[in-house]
């Protein structure tokens, strides 16, 4: 009876601390759902996994790691979310807005930590950034659009019209387009928007901008970023400089980007996941932002797209692709 009382007391302590039984047993289960695979979102996932390993949650050694990609399909994301909710992991990590929205719709009790979500309030993931209040928190990658518009003008000083391509069905993209339409005119540019509701539409959307714009800016829209090479192809053929909202797109052919290092975004997300595994409540954990940006430039792409980058700008870049 004494032993039984001790066991009950220990269990009560665990419950009081909010620490999951699985985590206590050294078998924490983290389930990751990702809307699509491309370098930026893959870097987020790697960052999460690396931080978990550094804190003793290594796959196969104290960590059950479940991962599925929706391959860009929101319906598939919903299926993944329901599957994960049924499996009852200790934490669901949702990478990008559509995956986060489906995860939130699937469970009100399992902790959810989202990442790479631009507008968590607009996407109805949380009602208050500082006090989420439910089972959801995470890291937002709200882009510093005003600074990006200034970068466009540094790269293409004579730009009067700016083309953007976005998926009007993705809440993240809708929020960014609204910001661009506010900030671009302040930098002296009119905006021409082309829609791409799936990755297969990106090439035709880019071609629709030829003859209408002086530069193309691609926000952190997962549909468009997953088919970024199609935009670069049009930029190369029509001498239209292409800029991006994420640095991962510079190696893929953008002229320049001043964005977050998405591996660091993933690491920041991973720190929040560790806190949850160790008893933290998402309801009490404020949504975290990312402030540090880095400049990447691609000299080869600049030449292909008909411009020469200012030497001062190149000198400021953390990475220069030649």
PDB file of C-alpha atoms in Angstrom:
ATOM      1  CA  UNK A   1       0.000   0.000   0.000  1.00  0.00           C
ATOM      2  CA  UNK A   2       2.892   2.340   0.881  1.00  0.00           C
ATOM      3  CA  UNK A   3       4.523   1.657  -2.455  1.00  0.00           C
ATOM      4  CA  UNK A   4       1.220   2.250  -4.172  1.00  0.00           C
ATOM      5  CA  UNK A   5       0.841   5.578  -2.354  1.00  0.00           C
ATOM      6  CA  UNK A   6       4.370   6.540  -3.416  1.00  0.00           C
ATOM      7  CA  UNK A   7       3.529   5.688  -7.004  1.00  0.00           C
ATOM      8  CA  UNK A   8       0.348   7.752  -6.849  1.00  0.00           C
ATOM      9  CA  UNK A   9       2.286  10.654  -5.308  1.00  0.00           C
ATOM     10  CA  UNK A  10       4.881  10.489  -8.050  1.00  0.00           C
ATOM     11  CA  UNK A  11       2.176  10.451 -10.696  1.00  0.00           C
ATOM     12  CA  UNK A  12       0.496  13.415  -9.025  1.00  0.00           C
ATOM     13  CA  UNK A  13       3.800  15.313  -9.174  1.00  0.00           C
ATOM     14  CA  UNK A  14       4.120  14.571 -12.843  1.00  0.00           C
ATOM     15  CA  UNK A  15       0.607  15.807 -13.515  1.00  0.00           C
ATOM     16  CA  UNK A  16       1.210  18.888 -11.366  1.00  0.00           C
ATOM     17  CA  UNK A  17       4.299  19.759 -13.368  1.00  0.00           C
ATOM     18  CA  UNK A  18       2.440  19.196 -16.597  1.00  0.00           C
ATOM     19  CA  UNK A  19       5.067  16.768 -17.819  1.00  0.00           C
ATOM     20  CA  UNK A  20       3.767  14.080 -20.142  1.00  0.00           C
ATOM     21  CA  UNK A  21       4.104  10.452 -19.059  1.00  0.00           C
ATOM     22  CA  UNK A  22       5.798   9.650 -22.355  1.00  0.00           C
ATOM     23  CA  UNK A  23       8.421  12.352 -21.848  1.00  0.00           C
ATOM     24  CA  UNK A  24       9.040  11.093 -18.302  1.00  0.00           C
ATOM     25  CA  UNK A  25       9.555   7.599 -19.619  1.00  0.00           C
ATOM     26  CA  UNK A  26      12.166   8.965 -22.008  1.00  0.00           C
ATOM     27  CA  UNK A  27       9.993   8.296 -25.030  1.00  0.00           C
ATOM     28  CA  UNK A  28       8.770  11.717 -26.047  1.00  0.00           C
ATOM     29  CA  UNK A  29       6.727  11.637 -29.235  1.00  0.00           C
ATOM     30  CA  UNK A  30       7.026  14.663 -31.528  1.00  0.00           C
ATOM     31  CA  UNK A  31       4.926  14.637 -34.702  1.00  0.00           C
ATOM     32  CA  UNK A  32       5.832  17.073 -37.485  1.00  0.00           C
ATOM     33  CA  UNK A  33       3.418  18.051 -40.242  1.00  0.00           C
ATOM     34  CA  UNK A  34       4.749  20.202 -43.108  1.00  0.00           C
ATOM     35  CA  UNK A  35       2.689  21.618 -45.956  1.00  0.00           C
ATOM     36  CA  UNK A  36       5.331  21.114 -48.645  1.00  0.00           C
ATOM     37  CA  UNK A  37       9.024  20.332 -48.980  1.00  0.00           C
ATOM     38  CA  UNK A  38      11.344  23.117 -50.132  1.00  0.00           C
ATOM     39  CA  UNK A  39      14.710  24.329 -48.765  1.00  0.00           C
ATOM     40  CA  UNK A  40      13.340  26.942 -46.335  1.00  0.00           C
ATOM     41  CA  UNK A  41      10.755  24.684 -44.687  1.00  0.00           C
ATOM     42  CA  UNK A  42      13.128  21.712 -44.725  1.00  0.00           C
ATOM     43  CA  UNK A  43      15.646  23.903 -42.873  1.00  0.00           C
ATOM     44  CA  UNK A  44      13.001  24.662 -40.235  1.00  0.00           C
ATOM     45  CA  UNK A  45      12.427  20.944 -39.694  1.00  0.00           C
ATOM     46  CA  UNK A  46      16.167  20.287 -39.409  1.00  0.00           C
ATOM     47  CA  UNK A  47      16.547  23.094 -36.884  1.00  0.00           C
ATOM     48  CA  UNK A  48      13.793  21.628 -34.704  1.00  0.00           C
ATOM     49  CA  UNK A  49      15.321  18.163 -34.836  1.00  0.00           C
ATOM     50  CA  UNK A  50      18.841  19.405 -34.034  1.00  0.00           C
ATOM     51  CA  UNK A  51      17.695  21.311 -30.943  1.00  0.00           C
ATOM     52  CA  UNK A  52      15.733  18.300 -29.708  1.00  0.00           C
ATOM     53  CA  UNK A  53      18.853  16.125 -30.074  1.00  0.00           C
ATOM     54  CA  UNK A  54      20.954  18.683 -28.205  1.00  0.00           C
ATOM     55  CA  UNK A  55      18.463  18.466 -25.336  1.00  0.00           C
ATOM     56  CA  UNK A  56      18.483  14.678 -25.097  1.00  0.00           C
ATOM     57  CA  UNK A  57      15.580  13.919 -27.440  1.00  0.00           C
ATOM     58  CA  UNK A  58      17.346  12.038 -30.213  1.00  0.00           C
ATOM     59  CA  UNK A  59      15.397   9.903 -32.642  1.00  0.00           C
ATOM     60  CA  UNK A  60      15.521   6.307 -31.478  1.00  0.00           C
ATOM     61  CA  UNK A  61      17.145   7.359 -28.193  1.00  0.00           C
ATOM     62  CA  UNK A  62      14.390   9.015 -26.195  1.00  0.00           C
ATOM     63  CA  UNK A  63      12.438  10.417 -29.103  1.00  0.00           C
ATOM     64  CA  UNK A  64       9.781   9.003 -31.383  1.00  0.00           C
ATOM     65  CA  UNK A  65       9.887  11.273 -34.444  1.00  0.00           C
ATOM     66  CA  UNK A  66       6.939  11.188 -36.828  1.00  0.00           C
ATOM     67  CA  UNK A  67       7.068  13.289 -39.978  1.00  0.00           C
ATOM     68  CA  UNK A  68       4.737  13.709 -42.949  1.00  0.00           C
ATOM     69  CA  UNK A  69       4.562  16.249 -45.782  1.00  0.00           C
ATOM     70  CA  UNK A  70       1.273  17.238 -47.390  1.00  0.00           C
ATOM     71  CA  UNK A  71       3.100  17.804 -50.708  1.00  0.00           C
ATOM     72  CA  UNK A  72       1.367  21.155 -51.065  1.00  0.00           C
ATOM     73  CA  UNK A  73      -2.169  19.755 -50.727  1.00  0.00           C
ATOM     74  CA  UNK A  74      -4.327  21.261 -47.906  1.00  0.00           C
ATOM     75  CA  UNK A  75      -6.663  18.234 -47.989  1.00  0.00           C
ATOM     76  CA  UNK A  76      -3.690  15.963 -47.363  1.00  0.00           C
ATOM     77  CA  UNK A  77      -2.573  18.273 -44.546  1.00  0.00           C
ATOM     78  CA  UNK A  78      -5.999  17.782 -42.925  1.00  0.00           C
ATOM     79  CA  UNK A  79      -5.640  13.996 -43.170  1.00  0.00           C
ATOM     80  CA  UNK A  80      -2.178  14.150 -41.593  1.00  0.00           C
ATOM     81  CA  UNK A  81      -3.479  16.331 -38.765  1.00  0.00           C
ATOM     82  CA  UNK A  82      -6.323  13.915 -37.965  1.00  0.00           C
ATOM     83  CA  UNK A  83      -3.900  10.984 -38.050  1.00  0.00           C
ATOM     84  CA  UNK A  84      -1.517  12.720 -35.651  1.00  0.00           C
ATOM     85  CA  UNK A  85      -4.355  13.783 -33.342  1.00  0.00           C
ATOM     86  CA  UNK A  86      -5.464  10.160 -33.153  1.00  0.00           C
ATOM     87  CA  UNK A  87      -1.944   8.971 -32.368  1.00  0.00           C
ATOM     88  CA  UNK A  88      -1.729  11.308 -29.357  1.00  0.00           C
ATOM     89  CA  UNK A  89       1.858  12.602 -29.562  1.00  0.00           C
ATOM     90  CA  UNK A  90       3.290  14.807 -26.819  1.00  0.00           C
ATOM     91  CA  UNK A  91       3.658  17.725 -29.238  1.00  0.00           C
ATOM     92  CA  UNK A  92       2.548  18.402 -32.807  1.00  0.00           C
ATOM     93  CA  UNK A  93       4.914  20.711 -34.704  1.00  0.00           C
ATOM     94  CA  UNK A  94       3.138  22.341 -37.639  1.00  0.00           C
ATOM     95  CA  UNK A  95       5.359  23.954 -40.279  1.00  0.00           C
ATOM     96  CA  UNK A  96       3.645  26.689 -42.346  1.00  0.00           C
ATOM     97  CA  UNK A  97       0.156  28.118 -42.087  1.00  0.00           C
ATOM     98  CA  UNK A  98      -2.029  25.457 -43.817  1.00  0.00           C
ATOM     99  CA  UNK A  99      -0.517  22.665 -41.716  1.00  0.00           C
ATOM    100  CA  UNK A 100      -0.946  24.712 -38.544  1.00  0.00           C
ATOM    101  CA  UNK A 101      -4.585  25.484 -39.350  1.00  0.00           C
ATOM    102  CA  UNK A 102      -5.432  21.816 -39.916  1.00  0.00           C
ATOM    103  CA  UNK A 103      -3.605  20.784 -36.745  1.00  0.00           C
ATOM    104  CA  UNK A 104      -5.520  23.340 -34.691  1.00  0.00           C
ATOM    105  CA  UNK A 105      -8.793  22.122 -36.210  1.00  0.00           C
ATOM    106  CA  UNK A 106      -7.965  18.516 -35.275  1.00  0.00           C
ATOM    107  CA  UNK A 107      -7.204  18.774 -31.554  1.00  0.00           C
ATOM    108  CA  UNK A 108      -7.952  21.103 -28.649  1.00  0.00           C
ATOM    109  CA  UNK A 109      -5.837  19.198 -26.131  1.00  0.00           C
ATOM    110  CA  UNK A 110      -2.534  18.084 -27.701  1.00  0.00           C
ATOM    111  CA  UNK A 111       0.094  20.869 -27.532  1.00  0.00           C
ATOM    112  CA  UNK A 112       0.812  22.426 -30.939  1.00  0.00           C
ATOM    113  CA  UNK A 113       3.920  24.472 -31.742  1.00  0.00           C
ATOM    114  CA  UNK A 114       3.753  26.111 -35.168  1.00  0.00           C
ATOM    115  CA  UNK A 115       6.620  27.549 -37.184  1.00  0.00           C
ATOM    116  CA  UNK A 116       7.085  29.661 -40.325  1.00  0.00           C
ATOM    117  CA  UNK A 117       3.614  31.178 -39.929  1.00  0.00           C
ATOM    118  CA  UNK A 118       3.431  34.798 -41.044  1.00  0.00           C
ATOM    119  CA  UNK A 119       0.207  35.983 -39.397  1.00  0.00           C
ATOM    120  CA  UNK A 120      -0.938  33.662 -36.543  1.00  0.00           C
ATOM    121  CA  UNK A 121      -3.819  35.969 -35.576  1.00  0.00           C
ATOM    122  CA  UNK A 122      -5.048  36.470 -39.137  1.00  0.00           C
ATOM    123  CA  UNK A 123      -4.839  32.710 -39.689  1.00  0.00           C
ATOM    124  CA  UNK A 124      -6.953  32.260 -36.494  1.00  0.00           C
ATOM    125  CA  UNK A 125      -4.321  30.107 -34.808  1.00  0.00           C
ATOM    126  CA  UNK A 126      -4.195  32.346 -31.736  1.00  0.00           C
ATOM    127  CA  UNK A 127      -6.280  35.258 -30.555  1.00  0.00           C
ATOM    128  CA  UNK A 128      -3.494  37.042 -28.706  1.00  0.00           C
ATOM    129  CA  UNK A 129       0.191  36.885 -29.603  1.00  0.00           C
ATOM    130  CA  UNK A 130       1.305  37.453 -26.009  1.00  0.00           C
ATOM    131  CA  UNK A 131      -1.270  35.179 -24.338  1.00  0.00           C
ATOM    132  CA  UNK A 132      -2.285  32.399 -26.739  1.00  0.00           C
ATOM    133  CA  UNK A 133      -4.553  30.954 -24.023  1.00  0.00           C
ATOM    134  CA  UNK A 134      -5.134  27.525 -25.619  1.00  0.00           C
ATOM    135  CA  UNK A 135      -3.014  24.562 -26.710  1.00  0.00           C
ATOM    136  CA  UNK A 136      -1.232  26.496 -29.455  1.00  0.00           C
ATOM    137  CA  UNK A 137       1.845  28.710 -29.673  1.00  0.00           C
ATOM    138  CA  UNK A 138       4.867  28.996 -31.951  1.00  0.00           C
ATOM    139  CA  UNK A 139       7.213  31.150 -34.025  1.00  0.00           C
ATOM    140  CA  UNK A 140       6.063  33.701 -36.591  1.00  0.00           C
ATOM    141  CA  UNK A 141       8.181  34.654 -39.588  1.00  0.00           C
ATOM    142  CA  UNK A 142       6.397  37.899 -40.396  1.00  0.00           C
ATOM    143  CA  UNK A 143       8.495  39.417 -43.145  1.00  0.00           C
ATOM    144  CA  UNK A 144       9.885  42.980 -42.756  1.00  0.00           C
ATOM    145  CA  UNK A 145       8.170  44.048 -45.963  1.00  0.00           C
ATOM    146  CA  UNK A 146       9.104  47.743 -45.752  1.00  0.00           C
ATOM    147  CA  UNK A 147      12.810  46.836 -45.611  1.00  0.00           C
ATOM    148  CA  UNK A 148      12.350  44.410 -48.505  1.00  0.00           C
ATOM    149  CA  UNK A 149      10.798  47.125 -50.662  1.00  0.00           C
ATOM    150  CA  UNK A 150      13.820  49.323 -49.948  1.00  0.00           C
ATOM    151  CA  UNK A 151      16.054  46.433 -51.010  1.00  0.00           C
ATOM    152  CA  UNK A 152      14.162  46.161 -54.300  1.00  0.00           C
ATOM    153  CA  UNK A 153      14.910  49.848 -54.948  1.00  0.00           C
ATOM    154  CA  UNK A 154      18.596  49.367 -54.135  1.00  0.00           C
ATOM    155  CA  UNK A 155      18.808  46.466 -56.581  1.00  0.00           C
ATOM    156  CA  UNK A 156      16.625  48.077 -59.277  1.00  0.00           C
ATOM    157  CA  UNK A 157      16.740  51.860 -58.603  1.00  0.00           C
ATOM    158  CA  UNK A 158      14.532  52.732 -61.588  1.00  0.00           C
ATOM    159  CA  UNK A 159      11.790  50.230 -60.771  1.00  0.00           C
ATOM    160  CA  UNK A 160       8.321  51.758 -61.097  1.00  0.00           C
ATOM    161  CA  UNK A 161       6.249  48.588 -61.180  1.00  0.00           C
ATOM    162  CA  UNK A 162       6.769  45.514 -59.026  1.00  0.00           C
ATOM    163  CA  UNK A 163       5.358  42.121 -59.928  1.00  0.00           C
ATOM    164  CA  UNK A 164       4.455  39.657 -57.213  1.00  0.00           C
ATOM    165  CA  UNK A 165       3.137  36.103 -57.487  1.00  0.00           C
ATOM    166  CA  UNK A 166       1.049  34.626 -54.715  1.00  0.00           C
ATOM    167  CA  UNK A 167      -1.517  31.967 -53.847  1.00  0.00           C
ATOM    168  CA  UNK A 168      -4.762  33.776 -52.893  1.00  0.00           C
ATOM    169  CA  UNK A 169      -5.897  30.641 -51.078  1.00  0.00           C
ATOM    170  CA  UNK A 170      -3.062  30.726 -48.522  1.00  0.00           C
ATOM    171  CA  UNK A 171      -3.678  32.989 -45.506  1.00  0.00           C
ATOM    172  CA  UNK A 172       0.048  33.632 -45.153  1.00  0.00           C
ATOM    173  CA  UNK A 173       0.278  34.920 -48.707  1.00  0.00           C
ATOM    174  CA  UNK A 174      -2.840  37.068 -48.397  1.00  0.00           C
ATOM    175  CA  UNK A 175      -1.386  38.864 -45.364  1.00  0.00           C
ATOM    176  CA  UNK A 176       1.901  39.511 -47.148  1.00  0.00           C
ATOM    177  CA  UNK A 177       0.241  40.815 -50.312  1.00  0.00           C
ATOM    178  CA  UNK A 178      -1.752  43.325 -48.246  1.00  0.00           C
ATOM    179  CA  UNK A 179       1.488  44.573 -46.672  1.00  0.00           C
ATOM    180  CA  UNK A 180       3.263  44.791 -50.019  1.00  0.00           C
ATOM    181  CA  UNK A 181       0.394  46.821 -51.474  1.00  0.00           C
ATOM    182  CA  UNK A 182       0.870  49.283 -48.597  1.00  0.00           C
ATOM    183  CA  UNK A 183       4.667  49.449 -48.558  1.00  0.00           C
ATOM    184  CA  UNK A 184       5.584  49.282 -52.271  1.00  0.00           C
ATOM    185  CA  UNK A 185       3.904  52.625 -53.149  1.00  0.00           C
ATOM    186  CA  UNK A 186       5.868  54.237 -50.299  1.00  0.00           C
ATOM    187  CA  UNK A 187       9.006  53.112 -52.159  1.00  0.00           C
ATOM    188  CA  UNK A 188       7.676  54.560 -55.419  1.00  0.00           C
ATOM    189  CA  UNK A 189       6.403  51.320 -56.994  1.00  0.00           C
ATOM    190  CA  UNK A 190       2.987  50.211 -58.240  1.00  0.00           C
ATOM    191  CA  UNK A 191       2.124  46.550 -57.668  1.00  0.00           C
ATOM    192  CA  UNK A 192       1.001  44.007 -60.272  1.00  0.00           C
ATOM    193  CA  UNK A 193      -0.179  40.745 -58.688  1.00  0.00           C
ATOM    194  CA  UNK A 194      -0.344  37.420 -60.487  1.00  0.00           C
ATOM    195  CA  UNK A 195      -2.151  34.490 -58.864  1.00  0.00           C
ATOM    196  CA  UNK A 196      -0.915  30.906 -58.682  1.00  0.00           C
ATOM    197  CA  UNK A 197      -3.210  28.596 -56.743  1.00  0.00           C
ATOM    198  CA  UNK A 198      -0.919  25.596 -57.249  1.00  0.00           C
ATOM    199  CA  UNK A 199       2.758  25.140 -58.061  1.00  0.00           C
ATOM    200  CA  UNK A 200       1.912  24.166 -61.646  1.00  0.00           C
ATOM    201  CA  UNK A 201       0.481  27.645 -62.203  1.00  0.00           C
ATOM    202  CA  UNK A 202       3.660  29.517 -61.231  1.00  0.00           C
ATOM    203  CA  UNK A 203       5.311  29.527 -64.665  1.00  0.00           C
ATOM    204  CA  UNK A 204       2.258  30.951 -66.431  1.00  0.00           C
ATOM    205  CA  UNK A 205       1.784  33.510 -63.640  1.00  0.00           C
ATOM    206  CA  UNK A 206       5.395  34.666 -64.046  1.00  0.00           C
ATOM    207  CA  UNK A 207       5.025  34.908 -67.816  1.00  0.00           C
ATOM    208  CA  UNK A 208       1.913  37.054 -67.370  1.00  0.00           C
ATOM    209  CA  UNK A 209       4.116  39.708 -65.744  1.00  0.00           C
ATOM    210  CA  UNK A 210       6.503  40.085 -68.708  1.00  0.00           C
ATOM    211  CA  UNK A 211       6.204  43.550 -70.241  1.00  0.00           C
ATOM    212  CA  UNK A 212       4.277  44.850 -67.230  1.00  0.00           C
ATOM    213  CA  UNK A 213       6.873  45.023 -64.438  1.00  0.00           C
ATOM    214  CA  UNK A 214      10.432  46.223 -63.805  1.00  0.00           C
ATOM    215  CA  UNK A 215      11.193  43.616 -61.100  1.00  0.00           C
ATOM    216  CA  UNK A 216       9.556  40.585 -59.508  1.00  0.00           C
ATOM    217  CA  UNK A 217       9.402  40.003 -55.764  1.00  0.00           C
ATOM    218  CA  UNK A 218       8.379  36.595 -54.418  1.00  0.00           C
ATOM    219  CA  UNK A 219       7.106  36.671 -50.818  1.00  0.00           C
ATOM    220  CA  UNK A 220       7.396  33.664 -48.507  1.00  0.00           C
ATOM    221  CA  UNK A 221       4.467  31.970 -50.221  1.00  0.00           C
ATOM    222  CA  UNK A 222       4.968  28.201 -50.068  1.00  0.00           C
ATOM    223  CA  UNK A 223       3.101  27.493 -53.304  1.00  0.00           C
ATOM    224  CA  UNK A 224       5.332  29.854 -55.277  1.00  0.00           C
ATOM    225  CA  UNK A 225       8.580  29.115 -53.452  1.00  0.00           C
ATOM    226  CA  UNK A 226       8.141  25.389 -54.107  1.00  0.00           C
ATOM    227  CA  UNK A 227       8.264  26.190 -57.859  1.00  0.00           C
ATOM    228  CA  UNK A 228      10.729  29.077 -57.632  1.00  0.00           C
ATOM    229  CA  UNK A 229      12.864  27.896 -60.572  1.00  0.00           C
ATOM    230  CA  UNK A 230       9.942  28.681 -62.902  1.00  0.00           C
ATOM    231  CA  UNK A 231      10.053  32.348 -61.854  1.00  0.00           C
ATOM    232  CA  UNK A 232      13.838  32.451 -62.319  1.00  0.00           C
ATOM    233  CA  UNK A 233      13.461  30.987 -65.807  1.00  0.00           C
ATOM    234  CA  UNK A 234      11.152  33.857 -66.783  1.00  0.00           C
ATOM    235  CA  UNK A 235      13.424  36.430 -65.117  1.00  0.00           C
ATOM    236  CA  UNK A 236      16.440  35.106 -67.045  1.00  0.00           C
ATOM    237  CA  UNK A 237      14.608  35.020 -70.372  1.00  0.00           C
ATOM    238  CA  UNK A 238      12.997  38.473 -70.062  1.00  0.00           C
ATOM    239  CA  UNK A 239      15.770  40.363 -68.192  1.00  0.00           C
ATOM    240  CA  UNK A 240      13.546  40.951 -65.159  1.00  0.00           C
ATOM    241  CA  UNK A 241      15.400  40.929 -61.808  1.00  0.00           C
ATOM    242  CA  UNK A 242      13.822  38.468 -59.351  1.00  0.00           C
ATOM    243  CA  UNK A 243      14.065  39.117 -55.609  1.00  0.00           C
ATOM    244  CA  UNK A 244      12.821  36.918 -52.800  1.00  0.00           C
ATOM    245  CA  UNK A 245      11.546  37.104 -49.253  1.00  0.00           C
ATOM    246  CA  UNK A 246      13.674  34.156 -48.133  1.00  0.00           C
ATOM    247  CA  UNK A 247      17.421  33.718 -48.450  1.00  0.00           C
ATOM    248  CA  UNK A 248      17.070  30.083 -49.492  1.00  0.00           C
ATOM    249  CA  UNK A 249      15.755  31.264 -52.860  1.00  0.00           C
ATOM    250  CA  UNK A 250      18.968  33.171 -53.702  1.00  0.00           C
ATOM    251  CA  UNK A 251      20.960  29.999 -54.301  1.00  0.00           C
ATOM    252  CA  UNK A 252      18.072  28.858 -56.525  1.00  0.00           C
ATOM    253  CA  UNK A 253      18.367  31.946 -58.745  1.00  0.00           C
ATOM    254  CA  UNK A 254      17.024  35.076 -57.047  1.00  0.00           C
ATOM    255  CA  UNK A 255      19.254  38.156 -57.395  1.00  0.00           C
ATOM    256  CA  UNK A 256      18.976  39.063 -53.714  1.00  0.00           C
ATOM    257  CA  UNK A 257      17.049  38.516 -50.501  1.00  0.00           C
ATOM    258  CA  UNK A 258      17.273  39.896 -46.993  1.00  0.00           C
ATOM    259  CA  UNK A 259      15.511  37.303 -44.921  1.00  0.00           C
ATOM    260  CA  UNK A 260      15.589  34.978 -42.023  1.00  0.00           C
ATOM    261  CA  UNK A 261      17.838  31.978 -41.834  1.00  0.00           C
ATOM    262  CA  UNK A 262      15.088  29.353 -41.643  1.00  0.00           C
ATOM    263  CA  UNK A 263      17.402  26.905 -39.910  1.00  0.00           C
ATOM    264  CA  UNK A 264      17.567  29.456 -37.070  1.00  0.00           C
ATOM    265  CA  UNK A 265      13.757  29.773 -37.170  1.00  0.00           C
ATOM    266  CA  UNK A 266      13.609  26.007 -36.743  1.00  0.00           C
ATOM    267  CA  UNK A 267      16.043  26.105 -33.854  1.00  0.00           C
ATOM    268  CA  UNK A 268      13.927  28.765 -32.125  1.00  0.00           C
ATOM    269  CA  UNK A 269      10.881  26.548 -32.676  1.00  0.00           C
ATOM    270  CA  UNK A 270      12.772  23.577 -31.290  1.00  0.00           C
ATOM    271  CA  UNK A 271      13.524  25.486 -28.085  1.00  0.00           C
ATOM    272  CA  UNK A 272       9.777  26.021 -27.618  1.00  0.00           C
ATOM    273  CA  UNK A 273       9.098  22.317 -28.251  1.00  0.00           C
ATOM    274  CA  UNK A 274      11.639  21.374 -25.578  1.00  0.00           C
ATOM    275  CA  UNK A 275       9.907  23.707 -23.102  1.00  0.00           C
ATOM    276  CA  UNK A 276       6.587  21.979 -23.803  1.00  0.00           C
ATOM    277  CA  UNK A 277       8.127  18.526 -23.395  1.00  0.00           C
ATOM    278  CA  UNK A 278       9.497  19.681 -20.046  1.00  0.00           C
ATOM    279  CA  UNK A 279       6.125  20.919 -18.802  1.00  0.00           C
ATOM    280  CA  UNK A 280       5.565  24.291 -20.445  1.00  0.00           C
ATOM    281  CA  UNK A 281       1.990  25.168 -21.381  1.00  0.00           C
ATOM    282  CA  UNK A 282       1.434  26.657 -24.865  1.00  0.00           C
ATOM    283  CA  UNK A 283      -1.347  28.776 -23.383  1.00  0.00           C
ATOM    284  CA  UNK A 284       1.255  30.604 -21.273  1.00  0.00           C
ATOM    285  CA  UNK A 285       3.978  30.846 -23.943  1.00  0.00           C
ATOM    286  CA  UNK A 286       3.876  34.015 -26.070  1.00  0.00           C
ATOM    287  CA  UNK A 287       4.224  33.655 -29.825  1.00  0.00           C
ATOM    288  CA  UNK A 288       7.847  34.488 -30.676  1.00  0.00           C
ATOM    289  CA  UNK A 289       9.027  36.601 -33.597  1.00  0.00           C
ATOM    290  CA  UNK A 290      12.321  36.627 -35.493  1.00  0.00           C
ATOM    291  CA  UNK A 291      14.180  39.906 -35.798  1.00  0.00           C
ATOM    292  CA  UNK A 292      17.566  39.003 -37.307  1.00  0.00           C
ATOM    293  CA  UNK A 293      17.818  39.127 -41.103  1.00  0.00           C
ATOM    294  CA  UNK A 294      20.719  38.324 -43.403  1.00  0.00           C
ATOM    295  CA  UNK A 295      21.461  39.542 -46.934  1.00  0.00           C
ATOM    296  CA  UNK A 296      22.300  37.035 -49.677  1.00  0.00           C
ATOM    297  CA  UNK A 297      23.104  38.026 -53.282  1.00  0.00           C
ATOM    298  CA  UNK A 298      23.673  36.054 -56.483  1.00  0.00           C
ATOM    299  CA  UNK A 299      26.044  37.706 -58.992  1.00  0.00           C
ATOM    300  CA  UNK A 300      25.467  35.088 -61.675  1.00  0.00           C
ATOM    301  CA  UNK A 301      21.702  35.594 -61.522  1.00  0.00           C
ATOM    302  CA  UNK A 302      22.127  39.370 -61.629  1.00  0.00           C
ATOM    303  CA  UNK A 303      24.062  39.071 -64.899  1.00  0.00           C
ATOM    304  CA  UNK A 304      21.457  36.691 -66.375  1.00  0.00           C
ATOM    305  CA  UNK A 305      18.644  39.034 -65.373  1.00  0.00           C
ATOM    306  CA  UNK A 306      20.276  42.092 -66.930  1.00  0.00           C
ATOM    307  CA  UNK A 307      21.585  44.089 -63.965  1.00  0.00           C
ATOM    308  CA  UNK A 308      24.823  44.802 -62.112  1.00  0.00           C
ATOM    309  CA  UNK A 309      24.652  44.821 -58.325  1.00  0.00           C
ATOM    310  CA  UNK A 310      26.057  47.799 -56.448  1.00  0.00           C
ATOM    311  CA  UNK A 311      29.449  46.968 -54.916  1.00  0.00           C
ATOM    312  CA  UNK A 312      28.364  48.369 -51.566  1.00  0.00           C
ATOM    313  CA  UNK A 313      25.362  46.059 -51.483  1.00  0.00           C
ATOM    314  CA  UNK A 314      27.497  43.062 -52.357  1.00  0.00           C
ATOM    315  CA  UNK A 315      29.898  44.039 -49.593  1.00  0.00           C
ATOM    316  CA  UNK A 316      27.062  43.924 -47.051  1.00  0.00           C
ATOM    317  CA  UNK A 317      26.011  40.417 -48.016  1.00  0.00           C
ATOM    318  CA  UNK A 318      26.647  37.512 -45.704  1.00  0.00           C
ATOM    319  CA  UNK A 319      26.638  35.126 -48.646  1.00  0.00           C
ATOM    320  CA  UNK A 320      27.581  35.902 -52.250  1.00  0.00           C
ATOM    321  CA  UNK A 321      26.829  33.272 -54.912  1.00  0.00           C
ATOM    322  CA  UNK A 322      29.007  33.615 -58.018  1.00  0.00           C
TER     323      UNK A 322
END
